[in-house]
Amino acid sequence: MAAAAAAATSQGPRLLRRISIANRPRPFRVVVLGQMGVGKSALTVRFLTRRFIGEYDPHLEKVYTCTRSVDGDAVVFEVLDTAAQQDEKSVEESIRWADAYILLYSVADRCSLNECLRLKFLVNAYGKRNRKYSVASPEGALSSNPVALVGNQNDRNLDRMVPLPEGVASAAQLGCVAFYEISVRECCDSVQTIFEDLYMCYKRPKKFRAIYPRRSVSECKVPPFPPSSLPPGSGPSGKEEMNGEGKEGRKGESEVKVESPARSKRIGRGSPSPKREAEVKKGQENSGGRRRGALQSIS
Ligand SMILES: Nc1nc2c(ncn2[C@@H]2O[C@H](COP(=O)(O)OP(=O)(O)OP(=O)(O)O)[C@@H](O)[C@H]2O)c(=O)[nH]1
């Protein structure tokens, strides 16, 4: 009897530790992938610390952890900032490890967008399958975990090689759940939004399912592009509608989403009813025909 009591006592702390580990929320793992020098470390550190730090060790590959509140959840983010020039084996490992993916390119480097196409192919090949997510999704391309395509360094407009519409079109073509064009250097909030949206896409399949079929609306906050520069189907009459056109955002805060179900849902967007459309039209006429971008209404 005494021996059993002694055993239980010695098991106590271990048991408690096991229980506390079991109760710990599972982290949400995001991997940031992209060509060398596109700003992966800058993006990761911006998300974690809200600061922009100019230079990093290019060989450092590290998982960072932080806790954020998203949609009422205390989310433990684990972010893997991958090192440049990884061999395919380690890219594969990173992809297998993650729940969601950020494919980062620089708008000033066309090759970096091509690299994202290659990486998306690897994500499709090695990424985890999320059953709930795949059931929610009507498209085969979205049956793996969520992937966001992000164009960085859009403060470098003079060096731009990838026009915004091309980024939008690439994201749609690759089956990414969202597209953003940002400047990590100039803006912090867009970076936070990317991670939060990925979490929402991953964790809220019901919300995702509810609004996915209505994903004809994209949101953008960019200087206007001449209609001829838009890819087919991305203009206001096409599949992806540009909102907020003609309005310049704060410097570096241009942001486009091919689709961001979580955010759209939160701010009550989706296919408007005919009555709502009539109201909106009337409102536009009253405001000189300028539409408010969804992001403007939430910022
Ligand atoms: N102008 C500008 N420069 C940026 C921006 N984001 C990052 N940079 C710069 O781009 C360079 C590369 O940034 P990193 O974060 O080291 O890029 P990385 O993708 O982690 O690079 P590797 O670790 O070599 O793969 C640094 O000099 C950053 O200061 C941005 O939004 N605008």
mmCIF file of C-alpha atoms and ligand atoms in Angstrom:
data_model
loop_
_atom_site.group_PDB
_atom_site.id
_atom_site.type_symbol
_atom_site.label_atom_id
_atom_site.label_comp_id
_atom_site.label_asym_id
_atom_site.label_seq_id
_atom_site.Cartn_x
_atom_site.Cartn_y
_atom_site.Cartn_z
ATOM 1 C CA MET A 1 0.000 0.000 0.000
ATOM 2 C CA ALA A 2 2.738 2.370 1.018
ATOM 3 C CA ALA A 3 4.633 1.385 -2.095
ATOM 4 C CA ALA A 4 1.594 2.179 -4.306
ATOM 5 C CA ALA A 5 1.168 5.559 -2.632
ATOM 6 C CA ALA A 6 4.837 6.301 -3.150
ATOM 7 C CA ALA A 7 4.530 5.343 -6.827
ATOM 8 C CA ALA A 8 1.473 7.594 -7.282
ATOM 9 C CA THR A 9 3.300 10.456 -5.601
ATOM 10 C CA SER A 10 6.309 10.017 -7.847
ATOM 11 C CA GLN A 11 3.960 9.818 -10.881
ATOM 12 C CA GLY A 12 2.197 13.029 -9.796
ATOM 13 C CA PRO A 13 4.367 15.697 -11.357
ATOM 14 C CA ARG A 14 4.894 13.632 -14.486
ATOM 15 C CA LEU A 15 1.160 13.070 -14.823
ATOM 16 C CA LEU A 16 0.444 16.739 -14.295
ATOM 17 C CA ARG A 17 3.022 17.641 -16.916
ATOM 18 C CA ARG A 18 1.423 15.213 -19.346
ATOM 19 C CA ILE A 19 -2.023 16.662 -18.690
ATOM 20 C CA SER A 20 -0.794 20.209 -19.134
ATOM 21 C CA ILE A 21 0.929 19.275 -22.411
ATOM 22 C CA ALA A 22 -2.249 17.601 -23.637
ATOM 23 C CA ASN A 23 -4.270 20.721 -22.800
ATOM 24 C CA ARG A 24 -1.879 23.103 -24.494
ATOM 25 C CA PRO A 25 -3.426 24.485 -27.704
ATOM 26 C CA ARG A 26 -1.872 23.112 -30.840
ATOM 27 C CA PRO A 27 0.211 25.803 -32.507
ATOM 28 C CA PHE A 28 -0.726 27.125 -35.908
ATOM 29 C CA ARG A 29 2.316 26.632 -38.098
ATOM 30 C CA VAL A 30 3.089 28.962 -40.943
ATOM 31 C CA VAL A 31 6.082 28.653 -43.228
ATOM 32 C CA VAL A 32 7.382 31.611 -45.212
ATOM 33 C CA LEU A 33 8.840 30.477 -48.520
ATOM 34 C CA GLY A 34 10.456 32.422 -51.311
ATOM 35 C CA GLN A 35 13.586 33.238 -53.211
ATOM 36 C CA MET A 36 16.633 34.741 -51.528
ATOM 37 C CA GLY A 37 16.311 38.400 -50.595
ATOM 38 C CA VAL A 38 12.555 38.826 -51.061
ATOM 39 C CA GLY A 39 12.065 39.770 -47.409
ATOM 40 C CA LYS A 40 11.114 36.529 -45.658
ATOM 41 C CA SER A 41 12.997 37.403 -42.474
ATOM 42 C CA ALA A 42 11.786 40.988 -42.595
ATOM 43 C CA LEU A 43 8.172 39.794 -42.900
ATOM 44 C CA THR A 44 8.544 37.279 -40.081
ATOM 45 C CA VAL A 45 10.147 39.752 -37.711
ATOM 46 C CA ARG A 46 7.595 42.413 -38.664
ATOM 47 C CA PHE A 47 4.822 40.027 -37.670
ATOM 48 C CA LEU A 48 6.474 39.043 -34.393
ATOM 49 C CA THR A 49 7.800 42.373 -33.205
ATOM 50 C CA ARG A 50 6.003 44.915 -35.428
ATOM 51 C CA ARG A 51 9.462 46.277 -36.271
ATOM 52 C CA PHE A 52 11.307 46.435 -39.551
ATOM 53 C CA ILE A 53 14.876 45.282 -39.314
ATOM 54 C CA GLY A 54 16.992 45.749 -42.422
ATOM 55 C CA GLU A 55 19.548 42.944 -42.462
ATOM 56 C CA TYR A 56 19.468 39.316 -41.405
ATOM 57 C CA ASP A 57 21.718 36.301 -41.554
ATOM 58 C CA PRO A 58 20.685 34.634 -44.820
ATOM 59 C CA HIS A 59 21.672 31.187 -43.538
ATOM 60 C CA LEU A 60 19.558 31.310 -40.433
ATOM 61 C CA GLU A 61 16.493 29.105 -40.482
ATOM 62 C CA LYS A 62 14.401 29.497 -37.416
ATOM 63 C CA VAL A 63 10.992 28.825 -35.937
ATOM 64 C CA TYR A 64 9.591 31.760 -34.004
ATOM 65 C CA THR A 65 6.643 31.536 -31.649
ATOM 66 C CA CYS A 66 4.182 34.162 -30.558
ATOM 67 C CA THR A 67 0.613 34.308 -29.314
ATOM 68 C CA ARG A 68 -2.009 36.503 -30.925
ATOM 69 C CA SER A 69 -5.709 36.918 -30.487
ATOM 70 C CA VAL A 70 -7.604 36.146 -33.690
ATOM 71 C CA ASP A 71 -11.378 36.059 -33.867
ATOM 72 C CA GLY A 72 -11.570 35.439 -30.129
ATOM 73 C CA ASP A 73 -8.957 32.651 -30.132
ATOM 74 C CA ALA A 74 -5.600 32.894 -28.405
ATOM 75 C CA VAL A 75 -3.558 31.528 -31.271
ATOM 76 C CA VAL A 76 -0.032 30.263 -30.808
ATOM 77 C CA PHE A 77 1.670 31.032 -34.112
ATOM 78 C CA GLU A 78 4.802 29.132 -35.001
ATOM 79 C CA VAL A 79 6.460 30.814 -37.947
ATOM 80 C CA LEU A 80 9.262 29.166 -39.865
ATOM 81 C CA ASP A 81 11.476 31.646 -41.665
ATOM 82 C CA THR A 82 13.229 29.489 -44.221
ATOM 83 C CA ALA A 83 16.817 30.112 -45.246
ATOM 84 C CA ALA A 84 17.825 30.972 -48.766
ATOM 85 C CA GLN A 85 19.063 28.272 -51.115
ATOM 86 C CA GLN A 86 17.562 25.315 -49.348
ATOM 87 C CA ASP A 87 17.864 21.956 -51.021
ATOM 88 C CA GLU A 88 14.646 20.320 -52.065
ATOM 89 C CA LYS A 89 14.706 17.903 -49.114
ATOM 90 C CA SER A 90 14.603 20.700 -46.539
ATOM 91 C CA VAL A 91 11.958 22.586 -48.498
ATOM 92 C CA GLU A 92 9.925 19.398 -48.456
ATOM 93 C CA GLU A 93 10.392 19.074 -44.683
ATOM 94 C CA SER A 94 9.310 22.674 -44.131
ATOM 95 C CA ILE A 95 6.239 22.115 -46.267
ATOM 96 C CA ARG A 96 5.292 18.935 -44.424
ATOM 97 C CA TRP A 97 5.708 20.728 -41.096
ATOM 98 C CA ALA A 98 3.390 23.649 -41.860
ATOM 99 C CA ASP A 99 -0.354 24.202 -41.634
ATOM 100 C CA ALA A 100 -0.308 27.206 -43.942
ATOM 101 C CA TYR A 101 2.066 28.786 -46.437
ATOM 102 C CA ILE A 102 3.160 32.245 -47.432
ATOM 103 C CA LEU A 103 4.798 32.374 -50.855
ATOM 104 C CA LEU A 104 6.716 35.610 -50.982
ATOM 105 C CA TYR A 105 8.133 37.352 -54.016
ATOM 106 C CA SER A 106 9.515 40.802 -54.658
ATOM 107 C CA VAL A 107 7.662 43.011 -57.113
ATOM 108 C CA ALA A 108 11.110 44.198 -58.205
ATOM 109 C CA ASP A 109 12.236 40.715 -59.230
ATOM 110 C CA ARG A 110 10.335 38.687 -61.773
ATOM 111 C CA CYS A 111 12.383 35.552 -61.085
ATOM 112 C CA SER A 112 11.133 35.574 -57.516
ATOM 113 C CA LEU A 113 7.541 35.247 -58.773
ATOM 114 C CA ASN A 114 8.599 32.303 -60.942
ATOM 115 C CA GLU A 115 10.133 30.738 -57.856
ATOM 116 C CA CYS A 116 6.723 30.993 -56.149
ATOM 117 C CA LEU A 117 5.201 28.973 -58.994
ATOM 118 C CA ARG A 118 7.760 26.242 -58.352
ATOM 119 C CA LEU A 119 7.174 26.373 -54.607
ATOM 120 C CA LYS A 120 3.420 26.110 -55.046
ATOM 121 C CA PHE A 121 4.001 22.985 -57.069
ATOM 122 C CA LEU A 122 5.996 21.539 -54.143
ATOM 123 C CA VAL A 123 3.307 22.587 -51.669
ATOM 124 C CA ASN A 124 0.739 20.757 -53.775
ATOM 125 C CA ALA A 125 2.990 17.713 -53.780
ATOM 126 C CA TYR A 126 4.047 17.581 -50.110
ATOM 127 C CA GLY A 127 1.578 19.748 -48.211
ATOM 128 C CA LYS A 128 -0.710 18.295 -45.591
ATOM 129 C CA ARG A 129 -4.248 17.659 -46.598
ATOM 130 C CA ASN A 130 -6.836 19.265 -44.428
ATOM 131 C CA ARG A 131 -9.945 17.188 -44.713
ATOM 132 C CA LYS A 132 -12.312 19.844 -43.431
ATOM 133 C CA TYR A 133 -10.753 22.380 -45.701
ATOM 134 C CA SER A 134 -10.902 20.161 -48.745
ATOM 135 C CA VAL A 135 -14.540 19.311 -48.140
ATOM 136 C CA ALA A 136 -15.269 23.007 -47.834
ATOM 137 C CA SER A 137 -13.525 23.795 -51.031
ATOM 138 C CA PRO A 138 -15.188 23.319 -54.372
ATOM 139 C CA GLU A 139 -11.824 23.387 -56.136
ATOM 140 C CA GLY A 140 -9.251 20.634 -56.144
ATOM 141 C CA ALA A 141 -6.432 23.171 -56.053
ATOM 142 C CA LEU A 142 -7.530 24.251 -52.619
ATOM 143 C CA SER A 143 -7.595 20.818 -51.067
ATOM 144 C CA SER A 144 -4.208 21.340 -49.461
ATOM 145 C CA ASN A 145 -3.697 23.745 -46.581
ATOM 146 C CA PRO A 146 -4.113 27.458 -47.306
ATOM 147 C CA VAL A 147 -1.509 29.267 -49.352
ATOM 148 C CA ALA A 148 -1.217 33.046 -49.694
ATOM 149 C CA LEU A 149 0.772 34.683 -52.461
ATOM 150 C CA VAL A 150 2.413 37.900 -51.283
ATOM 151 C CA GLY A 151 4.255 40.475 -53.379
ATOM 152 C CA ASN A 152 6.671 42.428 -51.203
ATOM 153 C CA GLN A 153 8.717 45.612 -51.621
ATOM 154 C CA ASN A 154 6.025 47.565 -53.426
ATOM 155 C CA ASP A 155 7.642 50.743 -52.106
ATOM 156 C CA ARG A 156 10.230 50.123 -54.843
ATOM 157 C CA ASN A 157 7.901 51.293 -57.554
ATOM 158 C CA LEU A 158 10.650 52.514 -59.860
ATOM 159 C CA ASP A 159 12.202 49.032 -59.897
ATOM 160 C CA ARG A 160 8.904 47.236 -60.331
ATOM 161 C CA MET A 161 9.005 44.266 -62.695
ATOM 162 C CA VAL A 162 5.807 42.480 -61.707
ATOM 163 C CA PRO A 163 2.689 44.593 -62.210
ATOM 164 C CA LEU A 164 -0.014 44.256 -59.613
ATOM 165 C CA PRO A 165 -2.541 42.634 -61.984
ATOM 166 C CA GLU A 166 -0.015 39.945 -62.811
ATOM 167 C CA GLY A 167 0.304 39.102 -59.127
ATOM 168 C CA VAL A 168 -3.482 38.917 -58.833
ATOM 169 C CA ALA A 169 -3.724 36.684 -61.886
ATOM 170 C CA SER A 170 -0.901 34.412 -60.673
ATOM 171 C CA ALA A 171 -2.559 33.931 -57.293
ATOM 172 C CA ALA A 172 -5.840 33.000 -58.929
ATOM 173 C CA GLN A 173 -4.107 30.673 -61.347
ATOM 174 C CA LEU A 174 -2.215 28.937 -58.548
ATOM 175 C CA GLY A 175 -5.333 28.468 -56.436
ATOM 176 C CA CYS A 176 -4.032 30.583 -53.561
ATOM 177 C CA VAL A 177 -6.621 31.619 -50.999
ATOM 178 C CA ALA A 178 -5.376 35.173 -50.884
ATOM 179 C CA PHE A 179 -3.106 37.658 -52.581
ATOM 180 C CA TYR A 180 -1.523 40.710 -51.034
ATOM 181 C CA GLU A 181 0.862 43.282 -52.297
ATOM 182 C CA ILE A 182 2.695 44.983 -49.480
ATOM 183 C CA SER A 183 5.824 46.689 -48.325
ATOM 184 C CA VAL A 184 7.141 45.091 -45.183
ATOM 185 C CA ARG A 185 9.385 48.081 -44.777
ATOM 186 C CA GLU A 186 6.594 50.642 -44.932
ATOM 187 C CA CYS A 187 3.680 48.925 -43.321
ATOM 188 C CA CYS A 188 3.017 46.662 -40.379
ATOM 189 C CA ASP A 189 -0.756 46.122 -40.365
ATOM 190 C CA SER A 190 -0.869 44.346 -43.723
ATOM 191 C CA VAL A 191 1.615 41.809 -42.399
ATOM 192 C CA GLN A 192 -0.560 41.065 -39.376
ATOM 193 C CA THR A 193 -3.585 40.682 -41.661
ATOM 194 C CA ILE A 194 -1.871 38.049 -43.789
ATOM 195 C CA PHE A 195 -1.213 35.758 -40.833
ATOM 196 C CA GLU A 196 -4.643 36.334 -39.326
ATOM 197 C CA ASP A 197 -6.390 35.592 -42.618
ATOM 198 C CA LEU A 198 -4.435 32.373 -43.039
ATOM 199 C CA TYR A 199 -5.493 31.295 -39.569
ATOM 200 C CA MET A 200 -9.113 32.090 -40.339
ATOM 201 C CA CYS A 201 -8.982 30.144 -43.604
ATOM 202 C CA TYR A 202 -7.485 27.184 -41.801
ATOM 203 C CA LYS A 203 -9.548 27.166 -38.637
ATOM 204 C CA ARG A 204 -12.913 28.399 -39.766
ATOM 205 C CA PRO A 205 -13.834 26.078 -42.607
ATOM 206 C CA LYS A 206 -17.515 26.727 -42.014
ATOM 207 C CA LYS A 207 -17.124 30.436 -42.491
ATOM 208 C CA PHE A 208 -14.896 29.672 -45.413
ATOM 209 C CA ARG A 209 -17.448 27.354 -46.964
ATOM 210 C CA ALA A 210 -20.204 29.857 -46.411
ATOM 211 C CA ILE A 211 -18.574 32.536 -48.448
ATOM 212 C CA TYR A 212 -16.310 30.674 -50.838
ATOM 213 C CA PRO A 213 -18.796 30.452 -53.724
ATOM 214 C CA ARG A 214 -19.190 34.216 -53.551
ATOM 215 C CA ARG A 215 -15.553 34.986 -53.999
ATOM 216 C CA SER A 216 -16.088 37.240 -56.951
ATOM 217 C CA VAL A 217 -15.039 40.223 -54.885
ATOM 218 C CA SER A 218 -11.464 41.086 -54.239
ATOM 219 C CA GLU A 219 -10.346 44.048 -52.254
ATOM 220 C CA CYS A 220 -7.625 46.401 -53.143
ATOM 221 C CA LYS A 221 -6.200 49.668 -52.052
ATOM 222 C CA VAL A 222 -3.857 50.737 -54.759
ATOM 223 C CA PRO A 223 -3.336 53.555 -57.169
ATOM 224 C CA PRO A 224 -5.523 53.003 -60.252
ATOM 225 C CA PHE A 225 -4.190 50.919 -63.107
ATOM 226 C CA PRO A 226 -5.126 51.650 -66.700
ATOM 227 C CA PRO A 227 -7.784 49.119 -67.756
ATOM 228 C CA SER A 228 -5.474 47.814 -70.488
ATOM 229 C CA SER A 229 -2.956 46.681 -67.863
ATOM 230 C CA LEU A 230 -5.464 44.433 -66.127
ATOM 231 C CA PRO A 231 -5.450 40.743 -66.994
ATOM 232 C CA PRO A 232 -8.627 39.363 -68.557
ATOM 233 C CA GLY A 233 -11.302 38.862 -65.936
ATOM 234 C CA SER A 234 -9.691 41.048 -63.307
ATOM 235 C CA GLY A 235 -11.462 44.277 -64.134
ATOM 236 C CA PRO A 236 -14.595 45.539 -62.470
ATOM 237 C CA SER A 237 -16.763 43.492 -64.785
ATOM 238 C CA GLY A 238 -14.588 40.412 -64.439
ATOM 239 C CA LYS A 239 -14.270 37.772 -61.789
ATOM 240 C CA GLU A 240 -12.041 39.832 -59.538
ATOM 241 C CA GLU A 241 -13.351 43.247 -58.908
ATOM 242 C CA MET A 242 -11.087 46.061 -57.835
ATOM 243 C CA ASN A 243 -12.497 48.175 -55.073
ATOM 244 C CA GLY A 244 -11.179 51.435 -53.774
ATOM 245 C CA GLU A 245 -9.863 52.390 -57.178
ATOM 246 C CA GLY A 246 -8.521 55.884 -57.479
ATOM 247 C CA LYS A 247 -7.798 56.092 -53.782
ATOM 248 C CA GLU A 248 -4.248 56.146 -52.654
ATOM 249 C CA GLY A 249 -3.684 54.377 -49.404
ATOM 250 C CA ARG A 250 -1.037 55.221 -46.876
ATOM 251 C CA LYS A 251 2.401 54.763 -48.373
ATOM 252 C CA GLY A 252 3.260 51.099 -48.714
ATOM 253 C CA GLU A 253 -0.184 49.883 -47.801
ATOM 254 C CA SER A 254 -1.393 48.738 -51.171
ATOM 255 C CA GLU A 255 -3.105 45.473 -50.562
ATOM 256 C CA VAL A 256 -5.081 43.195 -52.805
ATOM 257 C CA LYS A 257 -6.844 40.031 -51.997
ATOM 258 C CA VAL A 258 -7.939 37.535 -54.556
ATOM 259 C CA GLU A 259 -10.068 36.174 -51.844
ATOM 260 C CA SER A 260 -10.046 36.580 -48.162
ATOM 261 C CA PRO A 261 -13.042 34.757 -46.837
ATOM 262 C CA ALA A 262 -12.475 35.438 -43.199
ATOM 263 C CA ARG A 263 -12.105 39.160 -43.545
ATOM 264 C CA SER A 264 -14.921 39.379 -46.054
ATOM 265 C CA LYS A 265 -17.191 37.548 -43.679
ATOM 266 C CA ARG A 266 -16.210 39.683 -40.727
ATOM 267 C CA ILE A 267 -16.995 42.872 -42.503
ATOM 268 C CA GLY A 268 -20.177 41.473 -43.985
ATOM 269 C CA ARG A 269 -19.155 41.307 -47.601
ATOM 270 C CA GLY A 270 -20.370 38.776 -50.138
ATOM 271 C CA SER A 271 -22.919 38.775 -52.924
ATOM 272 C CA PRO A 272 -25.174 41.738 -52.196
ATOM 273 C CA SER A 273 -28.913 41.454 -52.538
ATOM 274 C CA PRO A 274 -30.550 43.415 -55.402
ATOM 275 C CA LYS A 275 -31.819 45.886 -52.780
ATOM 276 C CA ARG A 276 -28.333 46.335 -51.338
ATOM 277 C CA GLU A 277 -26.904 46.751 -54.843
ATOM 278 C CA ALA A 278 -29.401 49.507 -55.560
ATOM 279 C CA GLU A 279 -28.453 51.227 -52.285
ATOM 280 C CA VAL A 280 -24.767 50.950 -53.062
ATOM 281 C CA LYS A 281 -25.301 52.323 -56.560
ATOM 282 C CA LYS A 282 -27.239 55.250 -55.154
ATOM 283 C CA GLY A 283 -24.492 55.868 -52.605
ATOM 284 C CA GLN A 284 -21.847 55.816 -55.334
ATOM 285 C CA GLU A 285 -23.778 58.330 -57.362
ATOM 286 C CA ASN A 286 -24.046 60.559 -54.309
ATOM 287 C CA SER A 287 -20.329 60.270 -53.634
ATOM 288 C CA GLY A 288 -19.349 61.057 -57.208
ATOM 289 C CA GLY A 289 -19.140 57.412 -58.282
ATOM 290 C CA ARG A 290 -16.137 56.559 -56.063
ATOM 291 C CA ARG A 291 -16.363 53.224 -54.343
ATOM 292 C CA ARG A 292 -14.980 52.615 -50.906
ATOM 293 C CA GLY A 293 -12.605 49.696 -50.656
ATOM 294 C CA ALA A 294 -13.429 47.175 -48.002
ATOM 295 C CA LEU A 295 -10.031 47.636 -46.467
ATOM 296 C CA GLN A 296 -10.608 51.306 -46.183
ATOM 297 C CA SER A 297 -13.771 50.651 -44.265
ATOM 298 C CA ILE A 298 -11.976 48.450 -41.761
ATOM 299 C CA SER A 299 -8.814 50.475 -41.348
HETATM 300 N N1 LIG B 1 12.694 48.436 -49.999
HETATM 301 C C1 LIG B 1 12.359 47.377 -49.296
HETATM 302 N N2 LIG B 1 13.312 46.511 -48.872
HETATM 303 C C2 LIG B 1 12.926 45.440 -48.175
HETATM 304 C C3 LIG B 1 11.577 45.181 -47.868
HETATM 305 N N3 LIG B 1 11.523 44.016 -47.174
HETATM 306 C C4 LIG B 1 12.784 43.587 -47.049
HETATM 307 N N4 LIG B 1 13.636 44.440 -47.646
HETATM 308 C C5 LIG B 1 15.086 44.335 -47.750
HETATM 309 O O1 LIG B 1 15.383 43.215 -48.562
HETATM 310 C C6 LIG B 1 16.609 42.623 -48.129
HETATM 311 C C7 LIG B 1 16.379 41.136 -47.902
HETATM 312 O O2 LIG B 1 15.514 40.987 -46.793
HETATM 313 P P1 LIG B 1 15.497 39.622 -45.958
HETATM 314 O O3 LIG B 1 14.384 39.720 -44.990
HETATM 315 O O4 LIG B 1 16.847 39.327 -45.441
HETATM 316 O O5 LIG B 1 15.146 38.612 -47.138
HETATM 317 P P2 LIG B 1 15.098 37.027 -47.056
HETATM 318 O O6 LIG B 1 14.090 36.580 -48.034
HETATM 319 O O7 LIG B 1 14.934 36.570 -45.641
HETATM 320 O O8 LIG B 1 16.551 36.676 -47.561
HETATM 321 P P3 LIG B 1 17.339 35.296 -47.341
HETATM 322 O O9 LIG B 1 17.422 35.074 -45.856
HETATM 323 O O10 LIG B 1 18.667 35.567 -47.989
HETATM 324 O O11 LIG B 1 16.560 34.244 -48.032
HETATM 325 C C8 LIG B 1 17.040 43.356 -46.866
HETATM 326 O O12 LIG B 1 18.014 44.295 -47.207
HETATM 327 C C9 LIG B 1 15.771 44.058 -46.408
HETATM 328 O O13 LIG B 1 16.066 45.250 -45.741
HETATM 329 C C10 LIG B 1 10.581 46.120 -48.325
HETATM 330 O O14 LIG B 1 9.369 45.989 -48.125
HETATM 331 N N5 LIG B 1 11.047 47.178 -49.035
#
